[in-house]
Amino acid sequence: MTTIVLLLLVPLAVWRIYSRLKIVLGRTKSELWRHYATLGTMVFMLLAVVLQTLGNWTALAALAAGAVVGGLLGQRNMKMSRLENRPEGFFYTQNRKLALLVIMLYISRLIYRLFEAYLHMHNGLPLDPDFLGNPLTAWLFGLLGGFYGVYAWLLVQWRRTQKPVPRPIDIFDIK
């Protein structure tokens, strides 16, 4: 009975994650510290996974391939993004479809792992502790890290080339 409930809850959870991500991936104020934080986080996470999978050459190759494909998709996403330099500040709107694809692929892998853990717990079997050593997981992690790492780096480069648009003078604004 609990397996049926779980199978019914998974699509609901996926739909909720998808609908929240659609909102989050809308027009966003561009702040340099956020772009640097995203870049640093992605580089740190990729290096941590490299250290974790050191010696597992298949997983390392999958991680590198995922990072390369993710980087290329990040460049493509930057070309498809709407970049705005307004008096209110800098804004960007990334391509939702491409970002949702990358994020949902990774989240679906995590949901699969949770389902796998549930089945192993239910059957009393031990779970494979080397989750990152799985080439599919490593590839998806590299895809996510490369995608957002390159995208953040390109946003930093864009911001460095832009000069702020001055605010119009409002003669009726008395302070």
Coordinates of N, CA, C and O in Angstrom, one line a residue:
M1 N 0.8 -1.2 0.0 CA 0.0 0.0 0.0 C 0.9 1.3 0.0 O 0.6 2.2 -0.7
T2 N 2.0 1.3 0.8 CA 2.8 2.4 0.8 C 3.5 2.7 -0.5 O 3.8 3.8 -0.9
T3 N 3.8 1.6 -1.3 CA 4.4 1.8 -2.6 C 3.5 2.5 -3.5 O 3.9 3.4 -4.3
I4 N 2.2 2.2 -3.5 CA 1.2 2.8 -4.3 C 1.1 4.3 -4.0 O 1.1 5.2 -4.9
V5 N 1.1 4.6 -2.7 CA 1.0 6.0 -2.3 C 2.3 6.7 -2.7 O 2.2 7.9 -3.2
L6 N 3.4 6.1 -2.6 CA 4.7 6.7 -3.0 C 4.7 7.0 -4.5 O 5.1 8.0 -5.0
L7 N 4.2 6.0 -5.3 CA 4.1 6.2 -6.8 C 3.1 7.3 -7.2 O 3.3 7.9 -8.2
L8 N 2.1 7.5 -6.4 CA 1.2 8.6 -6.6 C 1.8 10.0 -6.2 O 1.4 11.0 -6.8
L9 N 2.6 10.0 -5.2 CA 3.2 11.2 -4.7 C 4.3 11.7 -5.5 O 4.6 12.9 -5.5
V10 N 5.1 10.8 -6.2 CA 6.2 11.2 -7.0 C 5.8 12.2 -8.1 O 6.4 13.3 -8.2
P11 N 4.8 11.9 -8.9 CA 4.4 12.9 -9.9 C 3.9 14.2 -9.3 O 4.2 15.3 -9.9
L12 N 3.3 14.2 -8.2 CA 2.9 15.4 -7.5 C 4.1 16.2 -7.1 O 4.1 17.5 -7.3
A13 N 5.1 15.6 -6.5 CA 6.3 16.3 -6.1 C 7.0 16.8 -7.3 O 7.5 18.0 -7.3
V14 N 7.1 16.1 -8.4 CA 7.8 16.5 -9.6 C 7.1 17.8 -10.2 O 7.7 18.8 -10.6
W15 N 5.7 17.7 -10.2 CA 5.0 18.8 -10.7 C 5.2 20.1 -9.8 O 5.3 21.2 -10.4
R16 N 5.2 19.9 -8.5 CA 5.5 21.1 -7.6 C 6.8 21.7 -7.8 O 7.0 22.9 -7.8
I17 N 7.8 20.8 -7.9 CA 9.2 21.3 -8.2 C 9.3 22.1 -9.5 O 9.8 23.1 -9.6
Y18 N 8.7 21.5 -10.5 CA 8.6 22.1 -11.9 C 7.9 23.5 -11.8 O 8.4 24.4 -12.4
S19 N 6.8 23.5 -11.2 CA 6.1 24.8 -11.1 C 6.8 25.9 -10.3 O 6.8 27.0 -10.7
R20 N 7.5 25.5 -9.3 CA 8.3 26.4 -8.5 C 9.5 26.9 -9.3 O 9.8 28.1 -9.3
L21 N 10.1 26.0 -10.0 CA 11.3 26.4 -10.8 C 10.9 27.4 -12.0 O 11.7 28.3 -12.3
K22 N 9.7 27.2 -12.5 CA 9.2 28.1 -13.6 C 9.1 29.5 -13.0 O 9.5 30.5 -13.7
I23 N 8.7 29.7 -11.8 CA 8.6 31.0 -11.2 C 10.0 31.5 -10.9 O 10.3 32.7 -11.2
V24 N 10.9 30.7 -10.4 CA 12.2 31.2 -10.0 C 13.0 31.6 -11.2 O 13.9 32.5 -11.1
L25 N 12.8 30.9 -12.3 CA 13.6 31.2 -13.5 C 13.1 32.3 -14.4 O 13.5 32.5 -15.5
G26 N 12.3 33.2 -13.8 CA 11.8 34.4 -14.5 C 12.9 35.5 -14.5 O 14.0 35.3 -14.3
R27 N 12.4 36.7 -14.7 CA 13.3 37.9 -14.7 C 13.9 38.1 -13.3 O 13.2 38.1 -12.3
T28 N 15.2 38.2 -13.4 CA 16.0 38.2 -12.1 C 16.9 39.4 -12.1 O 17.5 39.8 -13.1
K29 N 17.0 40.1 -11.0 CA 18.0 41.2 -10.8 C 19.4 40.6 -10.8 O 19.7 39.7 -10.1
S30 N 20.2 41.2 -11.6 CA 21.6 40.7 -11.7 C 22.5 41.4 -10.6 O 22.6 42.6 -10.6
E31 N 23.0 40.6 -9.8 CA 23.9 41.1 -8.7 C 25.2 40.3 -8.8 O 25.2 39.1 -8.8
L32 N 26.3 41.1 -8.9 CA 27.6 40.4 -9.1 C 27.9 39.4 -8.0 O 28.5 38.4 -8.3
W33 N 27.6 39.7 -6.8 CA 28.0 38.8 -5.7 C 27.3 37.4 -5.9 O 27.9 36.4 -5.6
R34 N 26.1 37.5 -6.4 CA 25.3 36.2 -6.6 C 26.0 35.4 -7.7 O 26.1 34.2 -7.7
H35 N 26.4 36.1 -8.8 CA 27.1 35.4 -9.9 C 28.4 34.8 -9.4 O 28.7 33.6 -9.8
Y36 N 29.2 35.5 -8.7 CA 30.4 35.0 -8.1 C 30.2 33.8 -7.2 O 30.9 32.9 -7.2
A37 N 29.1 34.0 -6.4 CA 28.8 32.9 -5.4 C 28.4 31.6 -6.2 O 28.8 30.5 -5.8
T38 N 27.6 31.8 -7.2 CA 27.2 30.6 -8.0 C 28.4 30.0 -8.7 O 28.6 28.7 -8.7
L39 N 29.3 30.8 -9.3 CA 30.5 30.3 -9.9 C 31.3 29.5 -8.9 O 31.8 28.4 -9.2
G40 N 31.6 30.1 -7.8 CA 32.4 29.5 -6.8 C 31.8 28.2 -6.2 O 32.5 27.2 -6.0
T41 N 30.5 28.2 -6.0 CA 29.8 27.0 -5.5 C 29.9 25.9 -6.5 O 30.2 24.7 -6.2
M42 N 29.7 26.2 -7.8 CA 29.8 25.1 -8.8 C 31.2 24.6 -9.0 O 31.4 23.4 -9.1
V43 N 32.2 25.5 -9.0 CA 33.6 25.0 -9.1 C 33.9 24.1 -7.9 O 34.5 23.1 -8.0
F44 N 33.5 24.6 -6.7 CA 33.8 23.8 -5.5 C 33.1 22.5 -5.5 O 33.7 21.5 -5.1
M45 N 31.9 22.4 -5.9 CA 31.1 21.2 -5.9 C 31.7 20.2 -7.0 O 31.9 19.0 -6.7
L46 N 32.1 20.7 -8.1 CA 32.7 19.9 -9.1 C 34.1 19.3 -8.6 O 34.4 18.1 -8.8
L47 N 34.9 20.1 -8.0 CA 36.1 19.7 -7.4 C 35.9 18.6 -6.3 O 36.7 17.7 -6.2
A48 N 34.9 18.8 -5.5 CA 34.6 17.9 -4.5 C 34.2 16.5 -5.1 O 34.6 15.5 -4.5
V49 N 33.4 16.6 -6.1 CA 33.0 15.3 -6.8 C 34.2 14.6 -7.4 O 34.4 13.4 -7.4
V50 N 35.1 15.5 -8.0 CA 36.3 14.9 -8.6 C 37.1 14.2 -7.5 O 37.6 13.0 -7.7
L51 N 37.3 14.8 -6.4 CA 38.1 14.2 -5.3 C 37.3 12.9 -4.8 O 38.0 11.9 -4.4
Q52 N 36.0 12.9 -4.7 CA 35.2 11.8 -4.3 C 35.4 10.6 -5.2 O 35.4 9.5 -4.8
T53 N 35.4 10.9 -6.5 CA 35.4 9.8 -7.5 C 36.8 9.5 -8.0 O 36.9 8.7 -9.0
L54 N 37.8 10.1 -7.4 CA 39.2 9.8 -7.8 C 39.5 8.3 -7.8 O 39.2 7.6 -6.8
G55 N 40.0 7.8 -8.9 CA 40.2 6.4 -9.0 C 39.2 5.6 -9.8 O 39.4 4.6 -10.4
N56 N 38.0 6.2 -9.9 CA 36.9 5.6 -10.7 C 36.9 6.4 -12.0 O 36.2 7.4 -12.2
W57 N 37.7 5.8 -13.0 CA 37.9 6.6 -14.2 C 36.7 6.7 -15.1 O 36.5 7.7 -15.8
T58 N 35.8 5.8 -15.0 CA 34.5 5.9 -15.7 C 33.7 7.1 -15.2 O 33.1 7.9 -16.0
A59 N 33.6 7.2 -13.9 CA 32.8 8.3 -13.3 C 33.5 9.6 -13.6 O 32.8 10.6 -13.9
L60 N 34.8 9.7 -13.5 CA 35.5 10.9 -13.8 C 35.3 11.3 -15.3 O 35.1 12.5 -15.6
A61 N 35.4 10.4 -16.2 CA 35.2 10.7 -17.6 C 33.7 11.2 -17.8 O 33.5 12.1 -18.6
A62 N 32.8 10.5 -17.2 CA 31.4 11.0 -17.3 C 31.2 12.4 -16.7 O 30.5 13.2 -17.2
L63 N 31.9 12.6 -15.6 CA 31.8 14.0 -14.9 C 32.4 15.0 -15.9 O 31.8 16.1 -16.1
A64 N 33.5 14.7 -16.5 CA 34.1 15.7 -17.4 C 33.3 15.9 -18.6 O 33.1 17.0 -19.1
A65 N 32.7 14.8 -19.2 CA 31.9 14.9 -20.3 C 30.6 15.8 -20.0 O 30.2 16.6 -20.8
G66 N 30.0 15.5 -18.8 CA 28.9 16.3 -18.4 C 29.2 17.7 -18.2 O 28.4 18.6 -18.6
A67 N 30.4 18.0 -17.7 CA 30.7 19.4 -17.5 C 30.9 20.1 -18.8 O 30.6 21.3 -19.0
V68 N 31.5 19.4 -19.8 CA 31.7 20.0 -21.1 C 30.4 20.3 -21.8 O 30.1 21.4 -22.3
V69 N 29.5 19.3 -21.8 CA 28.2 19.5 -22.4 C 27.4 20.6 -21.6 O 26.8 21.4 -22.2
G70 N 27.5 20.6 -20.3 CA 26.8 21.6 -19.5 C 27.4 23.0 -19.8 O 26.6 24.0 -19.9
G71 N 28.7 23.1 -20.0 CA 29.3 24.4 -20.3 C 28.8 24.9 -21.7 O 28.5 26.1 -21.9
L72 N 28.7 24.0 -22.7 CA 28.2 24.3 -24.0 C 26.7 24.8 -23.9 O 26.3 25.7 -24.5
L73 N 26.0 24.1 -23.1 CA 24.6 24.4 -22.9 C 24.5 25.8 -22.1 O 23.5 26.6 -22.4
G74 N 25.4 26.0 -21.2 CA 25.4 27.3 -20.5 C 25.7 28.5 -21.5 O 25.1 29.5 -21.3
Q75 N 26.6 28.2 -22.4 CA 26.9 29.3 -23.4 C 25.6 29.5 -24.3 O 25.3 30.6 -24.6
R76 N 25.0 28.4 -24.7 CA 23.8 28.5 -25.5 C 22.7 29.3 -24.7 O 22.0 30.1 -25.3
N77 N 22.6 29.0 -23.4 CA 21.6 29.6 -22.6 C 21.9 31.1 -22.5 O 20.9 31.9 -22.5
M78 N 23.1 31.5 -22.4 CA 23.5 32.9 -22.4 C 23.1 33.6 -23.6 O 22.6 34.8 -23.6
K79 N 23.3 33.0 -24.8 CA 22.9 33.6 -26.0 C 21.4 33.7 -26.1 O 20.9 34.6 -26.8
M80 N 20.7 32.9 -25.5 CA 19.2 32.9 -25.6 C 18.6 33.7 -24.4 O 17.4 33.9 -24.4
S81 N 19.4 34.3 -23.5 CA 18.9 35.0 -22.4 C 18.6 36.5 -22.8 O 19.3 37.0 -23.7
R82 N 17.7 37.1 -22.1 CA 17.4 38.5 -22.3 C 18.1 39.3 -21.2 O 17.8 39.1 -20.1
L83 N 19.0 40.1 -21.7 CA 19.8 40.9 -20.7 C 19.4 42.4 -20.8 O 19.2 42.9 -21.9
E84 N 19.1 43.0 -19.6 CA 18.6 44.3 -19.6 C 19.5 45.2 -18.7 O 19.9 44.8 -17.6
N85 N 19.8 46.4 -19.2 CA 20.5 47.4 -18.5 C 19.6 48.6 -18.4 O 19.4 49.4 -19.4
R86 N 18.9 48.8 -17.3 CA 17.9 49.8 -17.1 C 18.3 50.7 -15.9 O 19.2 50.4 -15.2
P87 N 17.7 51.9 -15.8 CA 18.0 52.8 -14.7 C 17.8 52.1 -13.4 O 18.4 52.5 -12.4
E88 N 16.8 51.2 -13.3 CA 16.6 50.5 -12.0 C 17.7 49.5 -11.7 O 17.7 49.0 -10.6
G89 N 18.5 49.1 -12.6 CA 19.6 48.1 -12.4 C 19.7 47.2 -13.6 O 19.1 47.4 -14.6
F90 N 20.4 46.1 -13.3 CA 20.7 45.1 -14.4 C 19.8 43.9 -14.1 O 19.6 43.5 -13.0
F91 N 19.2 43.4 -15.2 CA 18.3 42.3 -15.1 C 18.6 41.3 -16.2 O 19.1 41.6 -17.3
Y92 N 18.3 40.0 -15.9 CA 18.5 39.0 -16.9 C 17.3 38.0 -16.8 O 16.8 37.8 -15.7
T93 N 16.9 37.4 -17.9 CA 15.9 36.4 -18.0 C 16.5 35.2 -18.8 O 16.7 35.4 -20.0
Q94 N 16.8 34.2 -18.1 CA 17.4 33.0 -18.8 C 16.3 32.2 -19.6 O 15.2 32.3 -19.2
N95 N 16.8 31.4 -20.5 CA 15.9 30.6 -21.2 C 15.3 29.5 -20.3 O 16.1 28.7 -19.8
R96 N 14.0 29.5 -20.1 CA 13.4 28.6 -19.1 C 13.5 27.2 -19.6 O 13.8 26.3 -18.7
K97 N 13.3 26.9 -20.8 CA 13.3 25.5 -21.3 C 14.6 24.8 -21.1 O 14.6 23.7 -20.6
L98 N 15.7 25.5 -21.4 CA 17.0 24.9 -21.3 C 17.4 24.7 -19.8 O 17.9 23.6 -19.4
A99 N 17.1 25.7 -19.0 CA 17.4 25.6 -17.6 C 16.6 24.6 -16.9 O 17.1 23.8 -16.1
L100 N 15.3 24.5 -17.2 CA 14.4 23.5 -16.7 C 14.8 22.1 -17.0 O 14.8 21.2 -16.2
L101 N 15.3 21.9 -18.3 CA 15.7 20.6 -18.7 C 16.9 20.1 -17.9 O 16.9 19.0 -17.4
V102 N 17.9 21.0 -17.7 CA 19.1 20.6 -17.0 C 18.8 20.3 -15.5 O 19.2 19.3 -14.9
I103 N 18.0 21.2 -14.9 CA 17.6 21.1 -13.5 C 16.8 19.8 -13.3 O 17.0 19.0 -12.3
M104 N 15.8 19.6 -14.1 CA 14.9 18.5 -13.9 C 15.5 17.2 -14.2 O 15.2 16.2 -13.6
L105 N 16.5 17.1 -15.1 CA 17.3 15.9 -15.3 C 18.0 15.5 -14.0 O 18.0 14.4 -13.6
Y106 N 18.6 16.5 -13.4 CA 19.3 16.2 -12.1 C 18.4 15.8 -11.0 O 18.6 14.9 -10.2
I107 N 17.3 16.6 -10.9 CA 16.3 16.3 -9.8 C 15.7 14.9 -10.0 O 15.4 14.2 -9.1
S108 N 15.4 14.5 -11.3 CA 14.9 13.2 -11.5 C 15.8 12.1 -11.1 O 15.4 11.1 -10.6
R109 N 17.1 12.4 -11.3 CA 18.1 11.4 -10.8 C 18.1 11.3 -9.3 O 18.2 10.2 -8.7
L110 N 17.9 12.4 -8.6 CA 17.8 12.4 -7.1 C 16.6 11.6 -6.7 O 16.6 10.9 -5.7
I111 N 15.4 11.9 -7.4 CA 14.2 11.2 -7.0 C 14.3 9.7 -7.2 O 13.9 8.9 -6.5
Y112 N 15.0 9.3 -8.3 CA 15.2 7.9 -8.6 C 16.0 7.3 -7.5 O 15.7 6.2 -7.0
R113 N 17.0 8.0 -7.0 CA 17.9 7.5 -5.9 C 17.1 7.3 -4.6 O 17.2 6.3 -3.9
L114 N 16.2 8.3 -4.4 CA 15.3 8.2 -3.2 C 14.4 7.0 -3.3 O 14.2 6.2 -2.4
F115 N 13.8 6.8 -4.5 CA 13.0 5.6 -4.8 C 13.8 4.3 -4.6 O 13.3 3.3 -4.0
E116 N 15.0 4.3 -5.1 CA 15.8 3.1 -5.0 C 16.2 2.8 -3.5 O 16.1 1.7 -3.1
A117 N 16.4 3.9 -2.8 CA 16.7 3.7 -1.3 C 15.5 3.2 -0.6 O 15.6 2.3 0.3
Y118 N 14.3 3.6 -1.0 CA 13.1 3.1 -0.4 C 12.9 1.7 -0.7 O 12.5 0.9 0.2
L119 N 13.1 1.3 -2.0 CA 12.9 -0.1 -2.3 C 13.9 -1.0 -1.6 O 13.6 -2.1 -1.2
H120 N 15.2 -0.6 -1.5 CA 16.2 -1.3 -0.8 C 15.9 -1.5 0.7 O 16.1 -2.5 1.3
M121 N 15.4 -0.4 1.3 CA 15.0 -0.4 2.7 C 13.8 -1.4 2.9 O 13.8 -2.1 3.8
H122 N 12.9 -1.3 2.0 CA 11.7 -2.2 2.1 C 12.1 -3.6 1.9 O 11.5 -4.5 2.6
N123 N 13.0 -4.0 1.1 CA 13.4 -5.3 0.8 C 14.5 -5.8 1.8 O 15.0 -7.0 1.7
G124 N 15.1 -4.9 2.6 CA 16.2 -5.2 3.5 C 17.5 -5.4 2.8 O 18.4 -6.0 3.4
L125 N 17.7 -4.9 1.6 CA 19.0 -5.0 0.9 C 19.8 -3.7 1.2 O 19.3 -2.6 1.4
P126 N 21.1 -3.9 1.2 CA 22.0 -2.7 1.4 C 22.0 -1.8 0.2 O 21.9 -2.4 -1.0
L127 N 22.1 -0.5 0.3 CA 22.1 0.4 -0.8 C 23.6 0.7 -1.2 O 24.4 0.7 -0.3
D128 N 23.8 0.8 -2.5 CA 25.1 1.1 -2.9 C 25.6 2.4 -2.4 O 25.0 3.4 -2.7
P129 N 26.6 2.5 -1.6 CA 27.0 3.7 -1.0 C 27.7 4.7 -2.0 O 27.8 5.9 -1.7
D130 N 28.2 4.2 -3.1 CA 28.9 5.0 -4.1 C 27.9 5.6 -5.1 O 28.0 5.3 -6.3
F131 N 27.1 6.6 -4.6 CA 26.1 7.2 -5.5 C 26.8 8.0 -6.6 O 26.5 8.0 -7.8
L132 N 27.9 8.8 -6.2 CA 28.6 9.6 -7.2 C 29.5 8.8 -8.1 O 29.9 9.3 -9.1
G133 N 29.8 7.6 -7.7 CA 30.6 6.8 -8.6 C 29.8 6.2 -9.8 O 30.4 5.7 -10.7
N134 N 28.5 6.3 -9.8 CA 27.7 5.9 -10.9 C 27.9 6.9 -12.0 O 27.8 8.1 -11.9
P135 N 28.3 6.4 -13.2 CA 28.5 7.3 -14.3 C 27.4 8.2 -14.7 O 27.6 9.4 -15.1
L136 N 26.1 7.7 -14.6 CA 25.0 8.6 -14.9 C 24.9 9.7 -14.0 O 24.6 10.9 -14.3
T137 N 25.0 9.4 -12.7 CA 25.0 10.5 -11.7 C 26.1 11.5 -11.9 O 25.9 12.7 -11.8
A138 N 27.3 11.0 -12.1 CA 28.4 11.9 -12.3 C 28.2 12.8 -13.6 O 28.5 14.0 -13.6
W139 N 27.7 12.2 -14.6 CA 27.4 13.0 -15.8 C 26.4 14.1 -15.6 O 26.6 15.2 -16.0
L140 N 25.3 13.7 -14.9 CA 24.3 14.7 -14.6 C 24.8 15.8 -13.6 O 24.4 17.0 -13.8
F141 N 25.6 15.4 -12.7 CA 26.2 16.4 -11.8 C 27.1 17.3 -12.6 O 27.1 18.6 -12.4
G142 N 27.9 16.8 -13.5 CA 28.8 17.6 -14.3 C 28.0 18.5 -15.2 O 28.4 19.7 -15.4
L143 N 26.9 18.0 -15.7 CA 26.0 18.8 -16.6 C 25.5 20.0 -15.8 O 25.6 21.1 -16.3
L144 N 25.0 19.8 -14.6 CA 24.5 20.9 -13.8 C 25.6 21.9 -13.4 O 25.4 23.1 -13.5
G145 N 26.7 21.3 -13.0 CA 27.8 22.2 -12.6 C 28.4 23.0 -13.7 O 28.6 24.2 -13.6
G146 N 28.6 22.4 -14.9 CA 29.1 23.1 -16.0 C 28.1 24.1 -16.6 O 28.5 25.2 -16.9
F147 N 26.8 23.8 -16.6 CA 25.8 24.7 -17.1 C 25.8 26.0 -16.2 O 25.9 27.1 -16.8
Y148 N 25.6 25.8 -14.9 CA 25.5 27.0 -14.1 C 26.8 27.7 -13.8 O 26.9 28.9 -13.6
G149 N 27.9 27.0 -13.9 CA 29.2 27.6 -13.7 C 29.6 28.5 -14.9 O 29.9 29.7 -14.7
V150 N 29.4 28.0 -16.1 CA 29.6 28.8 -17.3 C 28.6 29.9 -17.4 O 29.0 31.1 -17.8
Y151 N 27.4 29.7 -17.1 CA 26.4 30.7 -17.2 C 26.7 31.9 -16.2 O 26.6 33.0 -16.6
A152 N 27.1 31.5 -15.0 CA 27.5 32.5 -14.0 C 28.7 33.3 -14.5 O 28.7 34.6 -14.3
W153 N 29.7 32.6 -15.0 CA 30.9 33.3 -15.5 C 30.5 34.3 -16.7 O 31.0 35.4 -16.7
L154 N 29.7 33.9 -17.6 CA 29.3 34.7 -18.7 C 28.4 35.9 -18.2 O 28.5 37.0 -18.7
L155 N 27.6 35.7 -17.1 CA 26.9 36.9 -16.6 C 27.9 37.9 -15.9 O 27.7 39.1 -16.0
V156 N 28.9 37.4 -15.3 CA 29.9 38.2 -14.7 C 30.6 39.0 -15.8 O 30.8 40.3 -15.7
Q157 N 31.0 38.4 -16.9 CA 31.6 39.1 -18.0 C 30.7 40.1 -18.6 O 31.1 41.2 -18.9
W158 N 29.4 39.8 -18.7 CA 28.5 40.8 -19.3 C 28.4 42.0 -18.4 O 28.4 43.1 -18.8
R159 N 28.3 41.7 -17.1 CA 28.2 42.8 -16.1 C 29.4 43.7 -16.1 O 29.3 45.0 -16.0
R160 N 30.6 43.2 -16.3 CA 31.8 44.0 -16.4 C 31.8 44.9 -17.6 O 32.5 45.9 -17.5
T161 N 31.2 44.5 -18.7 CA 31.2 45.3 -19.9 C 30.2 46.4 -19.9 O 30.2 47.3 -20.7
Q162 N 29.2 46.3 -19.0 CA 28.1 47.3 -18.9 C 28.3 48.4 -18.0 O 28.9 48.2 -16.9
K163 N 27.9 49.6 -18.4 CA 28.0 50.8 -17.5 C 26.5 51.1 -17.1 O 25.6 51.0 -18.0
P164 N 26.3 51.4 -15.9 CA 24.9 51.6 -15.4 C 24.3 52.8 -16.2 O 24.9 53.8 -16.5
V165 N 23.0 52.6 -16.5 CA 22.2 53.7 -17.1 C 21.8 54.6 -16.0 O 21.3 54.2 -15.0
P166 N 22.1 55.9 -16.3 CA 21.8 56.9 -15.2 C 20.3 57.0 -15.1 O 19.5 56.9 -16.0
R167 N 19.8 57.3 -13.8 CA 18.4 57.5 -13.6 C 18.0 58.8 -14.1 O 18.8 59.8 -14.0
P168 N 16.8 58.9 -14.7 CA 16.4 60.2 -15.1 C 16.1 61.1 -13.9 O 15.7 60.7 -12.8
I169 N 16.3 62.4 -14.1 CA 16.1 63.3 -13.0 C 14.7 63.7 -13.0 O 14.0 64.1 -13.9
D170 N 14.1 63.5 -11.8 CA 12.7 63.9 -11.5 C 12.7 65.2 -10.8 O 13.1 65.3 -9.6
I171 N 12.2 66.2 -11.5 CA 12.2 67.6 -10.9 C 11.2 67.7 -9.8 O 11.2 68.6 -9.0
F172 N 10.3 66.8 -9.7 CA 9.2 66.9 -8.7 C 9.5 66.0 -7.5 O 8.8 66.0 -6.5
D173 N 10.7 65.4 -7.5 CA 11.1 64.6 -6.4 C 11.8 65.5 -5.3 O 13.0 65.8 -5.5
I174 N 11.1 65.8 -4.3 CA 11.7 66.7 -3.3 C 12.1 65.9 -2.1 O 11.2 65.2 -1.5
K175 N 13.3 66.0 -1.7 CA 13.8 65.2 -0.5 C 14.3 66.1 0.6 O 14.8 67.2 0.4

